[in-house]
């Protein structure tokens, strides 16, 4: 099936709901006119369907291969041409800094482009995706010299970048890193060590690969405060092959077109990025961005799964509508007439549109945080981005996986076979709940760091935002249920603040349901906003009636059948750790 | 990792909670003494770990292959020996009829054996699993002549059996079957047609395969009332090859060791089983049994995922306990100290033990329904089995898949690679939500047929059972929360009865959350019972203290963190179809 980009929904969110056209009044985004944005999105919609999507299944079947002699990695054969076209069309440079050849457009556009790329082929999207993080880290923390050497070619897509963090003995706990960087006389460093799970660590798409590597300087503390960041290119400026080699590929459940490499650093030459022992901060520049991108991966797959299962449900004839045949001249009705099938389809659509609203809301805040003329407005927006980043990452990937599975379920046995793309979507989506910090780590980040940010400034702002929305107008759709959900979130937040202060394990034990409660509540707020906008436009005869009516109906479904989960989440949270932290060995062995 | 059968839990449930030892006072089960039962389960625990489990990963990697010339299917090379040992040890005949060489033991034992087999290798278990259904159908509906030809060899495992239902144009809607059976003069029939998704349709484990095939007689009505059941062996009694051939294998996401065949009937010789046009009834004999077995598949995988992830969490060092290092001499603490990881592990364990309680409760009722001397007791038990069969199938497979994913999540990136068994468990588990009737169809069966059974007799009996339990004793653990859950289930049931009568789509639209609400409530009842038994035994110094204390703590977790989901489920149900059945084409296209 051909991917069809949900352009109407993108435009509705950007302009009717979020007011992204205001960004053009900020100097940084003066060129981001609605016309340009519309044209870019429409172009990427076509590019994704025409160029990227056809590489998806072949990439899964063929996967990547390593030549153990040369250490070369070959990507699926369709990837090379698609990557070249992607670079030529300028998709790698969309929101990259103008001074290094980027287009300097708002990040929210990049969010949408990520969604479309991932709907079409998530594994393919990762080569440019990780590069983007490397660009941001170098731009924010690199010296002018390093920037001048690397940034232009990364921005243009001529080279790709990686993030080399994980080692066999440390994934989430980066204090345990063993890779060592020894200073040389010429200001460079010699790196020794082994990294695993390196996306795009080696491949055949570009002539050079630029690794950003976490390592320890001699005598650095044995904690996460002793980590430094280095840039280590595959080929040095003089064309010499650097001592960094792929030692193996992971055998993964999915994203088989993405080369996930063991990378060995054997006296590789590197240069320090930022200050010594300050690597974690630089790493978080990449990581926060990557977390938002992974959220978009979840959404991208979720959208494709919805489209595939909708197409199937409209076609497949089986059984009869309970109210009587809808297709009496055919041997059976299409399965979309069955309430349980329809329920799965509407849920996918409504949750996808809600997740998209959350993501673009966050992306828009990100743009405000770097472009608004007013410092306080930038700060408020930045707080919101920090608060919502773990929510976007975890909720969009949890629900992305759930929706891919709902899509598969609509297809039944067909969905379980590789004759249809659903089972691949499920396998591909599964990793998004894990990498760039597992979703449990996102939840810990939310309750452990983001709630307390600047004395709770971010969460208070979120409460005020929803509160003001409910009270500013008498006709807020679903105001009563939104108020109830907000109360639940506030009660849960107070409980965590009180009990987590005494015992951090009380906060840790309920972090996951708390993140979910926040996501569902913020999305409820956004569904009310969308419903209000749609009603208003519909009453004024603006916009497409079907789209506007659909938004009102979808909001109703969200409030009826998605938001109620928050009732049980609160009960769960208020029970805290409930004795589980005291369980001993004999509990497990009994 | 080596599978360790949860024998203590089996014995606790069978004897301390359910009182299965009472079955030996029924003539049919006079030999089913606790000692014999204990010995059998212990033996199967060892057999599963020693013989079956070692075939699991190899089976996934190797899969099944079809020789297009000979139509022969080769199973993974480790399967043949394991199957032979399985047959020699008598595991195929456990609860099969004594008159055909079976051991005639209670079905509840077979449930437990199924769980253990599926923990070790679900794909392997399917060859004997489907055979069991064929035995039951032939035993219940076949003529004495057919029984004498086929049953002994199926019971002994010398031959296997299949269920040939699905065709390309009909999966759930069997009225659309096109396979034709034409009578011959000698009383046999000639079958023509093509079946898909036939588990074990062709393989190299046994010398013969006995297909039970749904087909239409000439002039039969074009609905599910026009279907007849036939037995079609691969080899006829005279040794001649019958005209039934494997035309292809499905390429599946998982259960790759199970041969899922396209079967072509090319003038194959078959014999009618039961009355003409009465095939659906015979089919349901197989199907109901298969549904319960699929529930055990979900549980079996769920148990193995729990064991694997528990082992990993006890070993893997990463980060520090929030309350302070537990392992100060090591570089980090095992990840089980982290609240969110522990939460995932306890949830797996508590849900698994709750699902096991539900399954064995149902299995015990099945045994009572066929062995109790009192007709009314048999009827009550049979009602309960009919009511709970869709609940066991759907809930145990939904949660089995969820738990396999929780297990994978505990392992993080490692879980996503084939270096660990979790990703295979997830892929294998995924089909259980689909086959033998999708979980949506189970939910429709529950609300559309089982609730109304004999004027609501079954559901009323369930309510009375829980009601009496709560009121019979002042010290029922969690009585208040159990009462609240029961009230929710009763309110939802009334809503469905009232609104479903007016508009069946109202019932259909909430069938899935209703099934879930019932499952969670019945399991809450069973957790209260388990907690009560454990407290009593603990107070009297009986049983293992760790097991008894663990049950009390697990019940608490279930009530704190699993049951609260029912709050939102009720809200969802009371919103009915909420307008979604009226959505038109333009809603999807907008």
PDB file of C-alpha atoms in Angstrom, chain A residues 323-521:
ATOM      1  CA  UNK A 323     -27.714  -4.098  12.147  1.00  0.00           C
ATOM      2  CA  UNK A 324     -28.170  -5.961   8.837  1.00  0.00           C
ATOM      3  CA  UNK A 325     -26.159  -6.434   5.632  1.00  0.00           C
ATOM      4  CA  UNK A 326     -24.525  -3.247   4.326  1.00  0.00           C
ATOM      5  CA  UNK A 327     -23.403  -4.932   1.140  1.00  0.00           C
ATOM      6  CA  UNK A 328     -26.298  -7.276   0.345  1.00  0.00           C
ATOM      7  CA  UNK A 329     -25.134  -7.863  -3.221  1.00  0.00           C
ATOM      8  CA  UNK A 330     -21.735  -9.135  -2.012  1.00  0.00           C
ATOM      9  CA  UNK A 331     -21.124 -12.406  -0.185  1.00  0.00           C
ATOM     10  CA  UNK A 332     -20.183 -10.441   2.942  1.00  0.00           C
ATOM     11  CA  UNK A 333     -19.632  -6.927   4.321  1.00  0.00           C
ATOM     12  CA  UNK A 334     -16.238  -5.279   4.705  1.00  0.00           C
ATOM     13  CA  UNK A 335     -14.936  -5.915   8.203  1.00  0.00           C
ATOM     14  CA  UNK A 336     -14.992  -2.216   9.075  1.00  0.00           C
ATOM     15  CA  UNK A 337     -18.720  -2.710   9.777  1.00  0.00           C
ATOM     16  CA  UNK A 338     -17.889  -4.811  12.847  1.00  0.00           C
ATOM     17  CA  UNK A 339     -17.907  -2.675  15.990  1.00  0.00           C
ATOM     18  CA  UNK A 340     -14.776  -4.232  17.472  1.00  0.00           C
ATOM     19  CA  UNK A 341     -12.789  -3.748  14.263  1.00  0.00           C
ATOM     20  CA  UNK A 342     -14.012  -0.196  13.938  1.00  0.00           C
ATOM     21  CA  UNK A 343     -13.123   0.454  17.529  1.00  0.00           C
ATOM     22  CA  UNK A 344      -9.519  -0.565  16.824  1.00  0.00           C
ATOM     23  CA  UNK A 345      -9.359   1.692  13.769  1.00  0.00           C
ATOM     24  CA  UNK A 346     -10.848   4.745  15.445  1.00  0.00           C
ATOM     25  CA  UNK A 347      -8.588   4.259  18.416  1.00  0.00           C
ATOM     26  CA  UNK A 348      -5.523   4.213  16.189  1.00  0.00           C
ATOM     27  CA  UNK A 349      -6.641   7.344  14.372  1.00  0.00           C
ATOM     28  CA  UNK A 350      -7.602   9.280  17.477  1.00  0.00           C
ATOM     29  CA  UNK A 351      -4.492   8.344  19.423  1.00  0.00           C
ATOM     30  CA  UNK A 352      -2.281   9.120  16.413  1.00  0.00           C
ATOM     31  CA  UNK A 353      -3.800  12.562  15.964  1.00  0.00           C
ATOM     32  CA  UNK A 354      -3.523  13.210  19.682  1.00  0.00           C
ATOM     33  CA  UNK A 355       0.121  12.153  19.708  1.00  0.00           C
ATOM     34  CA  UNK A 356       0.781  14.331  16.684  1.00  0.00           C
ATOM     35  CA  UNK A 357      -0.785  17.289  18.474  1.00  0.00           C
ATOM     36  CA  UNK A 358       1.441  16.659  21.507  1.00  0.00           C
ATOM     37  CA  UNK A 359       4.570  16.328  19.392  1.00  0.00           C
ATOM     38  CA  UNK A 360       3.935  19.424  17.275  1.00  0.00           C
ATOM     39  CA  UNK A 361       2.950  21.410  20.349  1.00  0.00           C
ATOM     40  CA  UNK A 362       6.341  20.464  21.807  1.00  0.00           C
ATOM     41  CA  UNK A 363       8.154  21.181  18.548  1.00  0.00           C
ATOM     42  CA  UNK A 364       6.533  24.585  18.364  1.00  0.00           C
ATOM     43  CA  UNK A 365       7.613  25.337  21.925  1.00  0.00           C
ATOM     44  CA  UNK A 366      11.135  24.315  20.935  1.00  0.00           C
ATOM     45  CA  UNK A 367      11.084  26.853  18.134  1.00  0.00           C
ATOM     46  CA  UNK A 368       9.761  29.567  20.439  1.00  0.00           C
ATOM     47  CA  UNK A 369      12.490  28.708  22.957  1.00  0.00           C
ATOM     48  CA  UNK A 370      15.189  29.526  20.402  1.00  0.00           C
ATOM     49  CA  UNK A 371      13.564  32.351  18.462  1.00  0.00           C
ATOM     50  CA  UNK A 372      11.233  34.428  20.615  1.00  0.00           C
ATOM     51  CA  UNK A 373      12.456  38.005  21.113  1.00  0.00           C
ATOM     52  CA  UNK A 374      11.369  37.950  24.735  1.00  0.00           C
ATOM     53  CA  UNK A 375      13.674  36.147  27.186  1.00  0.00           C
ATOM     54  CA  UNK A 376      10.870  35.129  29.525  1.00  0.00           C
ATOM     55  CA  UNK A 377       8.854  33.661  26.679  1.00  0.00           C
ATOM     56  CA  UNK A 378      11.903  31.696  25.599  1.00  0.00           C
ATOM     57  CA  UNK A 379      12.325  30.401  29.141  1.00  0.00           C
ATOM     58  CA  UNK A 380       8.687  29.351  29.495  1.00  0.00           C
ATOM     59  CA  UNK A 381       8.862  27.526  26.176  1.00  0.00           C
ATOM     60  CA  UNK A 382      12.144  25.856  27.099  1.00  0.00           C
ATOM     61  CA  UNK A 383      10.665  24.655  30.394  1.00  0.00           C
ATOM     62  CA  UNK A 384       7.789  23.120  28.506  1.00  0.00           C
ATOM     63  CA  UNK A 385      10.119  21.326  26.094  1.00  0.00           C
ATOM     64  CA  UNK A 386      12.181  19.932  28.942  1.00  0.00           C
ATOM     65  CA  UNK A 387       9.083  18.758  30.782  1.00  0.00           C
ATOM     66  CA  UNK A 388       7.478  17.159  27.744  1.00  0.00           C
ATOM     67  CA  UNK A 389      10.529  15.580  26.091  1.00  0.00           C
ATOM     68  CA  UNK A 390      10.364  12.344  28.158  1.00  0.00           C
ATOM     69  CA  UNK A 391       6.578  12.310  27.731  1.00  0.00           C
ATOM     70  CA  UNK A 392       6.830  12.564  23.942  1.00  0.00           C
ATOM     71  CA  UNK A 393       9.537   9.907  23.789  1.00  0.00           C
ATOM     72  CA  UNK A 394       7.832   7.361  26.035  1.00  0.00           C
ATOM     73  CA  UNK A 395       4.160   7.865  25.232  1.00  0.00           C
ATOM     74  CA  UNK A 396       4.558   8.066  21.452  1.00  0.00           C
ATOM     75  CA  UNK A 397       6.660   4.916  21.375  1.00  0.00           C
ATOM     76  CA  UNK A 398       4.459   2.990  23.822  1.00  0.00           C
ATOM     77  CA  UNK A 399       1.355   3.861  21.866  1.00  0.00           C
ATOM     78  CA  UNK A 400       3.165   3.522  18.554  1.00  0.00           C
ATOM     79  CA  UNK A 401       3.916  -0.080  19.398  1.00  0.00           C
ATOM     80  CA  UNK A 402       0.391  -0.629  20.719  1.00  0.00           C
ATOM     81  CA  UNK A 403      -1.105   0.843  17.566  1.00  0.00           C
ATOM     82  CA  UNK A 404       1.139  -1.188  15.277  1.00  0.00           C
ATOM     83  CA  UNK A 405      -0.220  -4.218  17.118  1.00  0.00           C
ATOM     84  CA  UNK A 406      -3.800  -2.996  16.790  1.00  0.00           C
ATOM     85  CA  UNK A 407      -3.174  -2.623  13.079  1.00  0.00           C
ATOM     86  CA  UNK A 408      -1.810  -6.151  12.885  1.00  0.00           C
ATOM     87  CA  UNK A 409      -4.829  -7.392  14.846  1.00  0.00           C
ATOM     88  CA  UNK A 410      -7.226  -5.841  12.323  1.00  0.00           C
ATOM     89  CA  UNK A 411      -5.588  -7.982   9.641  1.00  0.00           C
ATOM     90  CA  UNK A 412      -5.807 -11.148  11.732  1.00  0.00           C
ATOM     91  CA  UNK A 413      -3.767 -14.053  10.429  1.00  0.00           C
ATOM     92  CA  UNK A 414      -2.743 -12.064   7.355  1.00  0.00           C
ATOM     93  CA  UNK A 415      -1.095  -9.526   9.629  1.00  0.00           C
ATOM     94  CA  UNK A 416       1.070 -12.233  11.152  1.00  0.00           C
ATOM     95  CA  UNK A 417       2.631 -13.067   7.787  1.00  0.00           C
ATOM     96  CA  UNK A 418       5.290 -11.137   5.914  1.00  0.00           C
ATOM     97  CA  UNK A 419       2.890 -10.876   2.966  1.00  0.00           C
ATOM     98  CA  UNK A 420       1.703  -7.713   4.729  1.00  0.00           C
ATOM     99  CA  UNK A 421       3.829  -4.961   6.257  1.00  0.00           C
ATOM    100  CA  UNK A 422       2.264  -5.029   9.721  1.00  0.00           C
ATOM    101  CA  UNK A 423       4.497  -7.607  11.332  1.00  0.00           C
ATOM    102  CA  UNK A 424       7.552  -5.646  10.228  1.00  0.00           C
ATOM    103  CA  UNK A 425       6.063  -2.451  11.619  1.00  0.00           C
ATOM    104  CA  UNK A 426       5.577  -4.211  14.958  1.00  0.00           C
ATOM    105  CA  UNK A 427       9.154  -5.513  14.984  1.00  0.00           C
ATOM    106  CA  UNK A 428      10.578  -2.148  13.936  1.00  0.00           C
ATOM    107  CA  UNK A 429       8.499  -0.223  16.466  1.00  0.00           C
ATOM    108  CA  UNK A 430       9.568  -2.451  19.354  1.00  0.00           C
ATOM    109  CA  UNK A 431      13.031  -0.871  19.672  1.00  0.00           C
ATOM    110  CA  UNK A 432      11.672   2.658  20.065  1.00  0.00           C
ATOM    111  CA  UNK A 433      10.506   1.840  23.602  1.00  0.00           C
ATOM    112  CA  UNK A 434      14.106   0.969  24.470  1.00  0.00           C
ATOM    113  CA  UNK A 435      16.758   3.107  22.826  1.00  0.00           C
ATOM    114  CA  UNK A 436      17.742   6.670  23.709  1.00  0.00           C
ATOM    115  CA  UNK A 437      16.812   5.772  27.280  1.00  0.00           C
ATOM    116  CA  UNK A 438      14.186   3.119  27.966  1.00  0.00           C
ATOM    117  CA  UNK A 439      10.689   4.370  28.616  1.00  0.00           C
ATOM    118  CA  UNK A 440      11.193   3.579  32.291  1.00  0.00           C
ATOM    119  CA  UNK A 441      14.197   5.915  32.273  1.00  0.00           C
ATOM    120  CA  UNK A 442      12.061   8.586  30.604  1.00  0.00           C
ATOM    121  CA  UNK A 443       9.560   8.245  33.439  1.00  0.00           C
ATOM    122  CA  UNK A 444      12.348   8.519  36.011  1.00  0.00           C
ATOM    123  CA  UNK A 445      13.642  11.612  34.216  1.00  0.00           C
ATOM    124  CA  UNK A 446      10.158  13.112  34.389  1.00  0.00           C
ATOM    125  CA  UNK A 447       9.549  12.537  38.096  1.00  0.00           C
ATOM    126  CA  UNK A 448      13.160  12.736  39.242  1.00  0.00           C
ATOM    127  CA  UNK A 449      14.378  15.779  37.318  1.00  0.00           C
ATOM    128  CA  UNK A 450      11.700  17.538  35.328  1.00  0.00           C
ATOM    129  CA  UNK A 451       9.006  17.885  38.012  1.00  0.00           C
ATOM    130  CA  UNK A 452      11.465  19.630  40.305  1.00  0.00           C
ATOM    131  CA  UNK A 453      12.931  21.837  37.542  1.00  0.00           C
ATOM    132  CA  UNK A 454      13.458  25.352  38.934  1.00  0.00           C
ATOM    133  CA  UNK A 455      11.247  24.608  41.899  1.00  0.00           C
ATOM    134  CA  UNK A 456       8.455  23.052  39.869  1.00  0.00           C
ATOM    135  CA  UNK A 457       8.214  25.971  37.460  1.00  0.00           C
ATOM    136  CA  UNK A 458       7.544  23.781  34.407  1.00  0.00           C
ATOM    137  CA  UNK A 459       4.816  21.628  35.862  1.00  0.00           C
ATOM    138  CA  UNK A 460       3.126  24.693  37.389  1.00  0.00           C
ATOM    139  CA  UNK A 461       3.132  26.332  33.974  1.00  0.00           C
ATOM    140  CA  UNK A 462       1.530  23.248  32.466  1.00  0.00           C
ATOM    141  CA  UNK A 463      -1.213  23.238  35.083  1.00  0.00           C
ATOM    142  CA  UNK A 464      -1.828  26.960  34.501  1.00  0.00           C
ATOM    143  CA  UNK A 465      -2.006  26.446  30.751  1.00  0.00           C
ATOM    144  CA  UNK A 466      -4.755  23.852  31.035  1.00  0.00           C
ATOM    145  CA  UNK A 467      -6.517  25.693  33.851  1.00  0.00           C
ATOM    146  CA  UNK A 468      -6.639  28.915  31.846  1.00  0.00           C
ATOM    147  CA  UNK A 469      -7.889  27.106  28.803  1.00  0.00           C
ATOM    148  CA  UNK A 470     -10.779  25.597  30.736  1.00  0.00           C
ATOM    149  CA  UNK A 471     -11.790  28.876  32.338  1.00  0.00           C
ATOM    150  CA  UNK A 472     -11.163  31.327  29.492  1.00  0.00           C
ATOM    151  CA  UNK A 473     -14.283  30.298  27.667  1.00  0.00           C
ATOM    152  CA  UNK A 474     -17.657  28.900  28.685  1.00  0.00           C
ATOM    153  CA  UNK A 475     -17.848  26.601  25.734  1.00  0.00           C
ATOM    154  CA  UNK A 476     -14.722  24.525  26.122  1.00  0.00           C
ATOM    155  CA  UNK A 477     -15.560  21.066  24.777  1.00  0.00           C
ATOM    156  CA  UNK A 478     -15.374  18.315  27.397  1.00  0.00           C
ATOM    157  CA  UNK A 479     -14.465  20.859  30.059  1.00  0.00           C
ATOM    158  CA  UNK A 480     -15.814  18.735  32.911  1.00  0.00           C
ATOM    159  CA  UNK A 481     -13.827  15.630  31.984  1.00  0.00           C
ATOM    160  CA  UNK A 482     -10.725  17.687  31.268  1.00  0.00           C
ATOM    161  CA  UNK A 483     -11.025  19.321  34.690  1.00  0.00           C
ATOM    162  CA  UNK A 484     -11.349  15.867  36.286  1.00  0.00           C
ATOM    163  CA  UNK A 485      -8.253  14.611  34.480  1.00  0.00           C
ATOM    164  CA  UNK A 486      -6.300  17.710  35.462  1.00  0.00           C
ATOM    165  CA  UNK A 487      -7.345  17.176  39.074  1.00  0.00           C
ATOM    166  CA  UNK A 488      -6.047  13.614  38.880  1.00  0.00           C
ATOM    167  CA  UNK A 489      -2.736  14.821  37.496  1.00  0.00           C
ATOM    168  CA  UNK A 490      -2.466  17.470  40.196  1.00  0.00           C
ATOM    169  CA  UNK A 491      -3.305  15.016  42.941  1.00  0.00           C
ATOM    170  CA  UNK A 492      -0.732  12.552  41.614  1.00  0.00           C
ATOM    171  CA  UNK A 493       1.879  15.313  41.348  1.00  0.00           C
ATOM    172  CA  UNK A 494       1.307  16.371  44.964  1.00  0.00           C
ATOM    173  CA  UNK A 495       1.496  12.777  46.114  1.00  0.00           C
ATOM    174  CA  UNK A 496       4.819  12.297  44.357  1.00  0.00           C
ATOM    175  CA  UNK A 497       6.206  15.593  45.624  1.00  0.00           C
ATOM    176  CA  UNK A 498       5.302  14.732  49.202  1.00  0.00           C
ATOM    177  CA  UNK A 499       6.200  11.052  49.248  1.00  0.00           C
ATOM    178  CA  UNK A 500       9.117  11.189  46.834  1.00  0.00           C
ATOM    179  CA  UNK A 501      10.826  13.739  49.048  1.00  0.00           C
ATOM    180  CA  UNK A 502      10.776  11.307  51.960  1.00  0.00           C
ATOM    181  CA  UNK A 503      11.554   8.199  49.924  1.00  0.00           C
ATOM    182  CA  UNK A 504      12.653   8.452  46.281  1.00  0.00           C
ATOM    183  CA  UNK A 505      11.576   4.860  45.689  1.00  0.00           C
ATOM    184  CA  UNK A 506       7.976   5.946  46.195  1.00  0.00           C
ATOM    185  CA  UNK A 507       8.385   8.286  43.230  1.00  0.00           C
ATOM    186  CA  UNK A 508      10.293   5.701  41.190  1.00  0.00           C
ATOM    187  CA  UNK A 509       7.656   3.051  41.732  1.00  0.00           C
ATOM    188  CA  UNK A 510       4.905   5.172  40.186  1.00  0.00           C
ATOM    189  CA  UNK A 511       6.933   7.042  37.572  1.00  0.00           C
ATOM    190  CA  UNK A 512       5.601   4.996  34.652  1.00  0.00           C
ATOM    191  CA  UNK A 513       1.875   5.393  35.421  1.00  0.00           C
ATOM    192  CA  UNK A 514       2.539   9.067  36.230  1.00  0.00           C
ATOM    193  CA  UNK A 515       4.100   9.734  32.827  1.00  0.00           C
ATOM    194  CA  UNK A 516       1.131   8.044  31.219  1.00  0.00           C
ATOM    195  CA  UNK A 517      -1.317  10.075  33.271  1.00  0.00           C
ATOM    196  CA  UNK A 518       0.428  13.265  32.193  1.00  0.00           C
ATOM    197  CA  UNK A 519       0.476  12.276  28.530  1.00  0.00           C
ATOM    198  CA  UNK A 520      -3.200  11.343  28.493  1.00  0.00           C
ATOM    199  CA  UNK A 521      -4.146  14.573  30.257  1.00  0.00           C
TER     200      UNK A 521
END
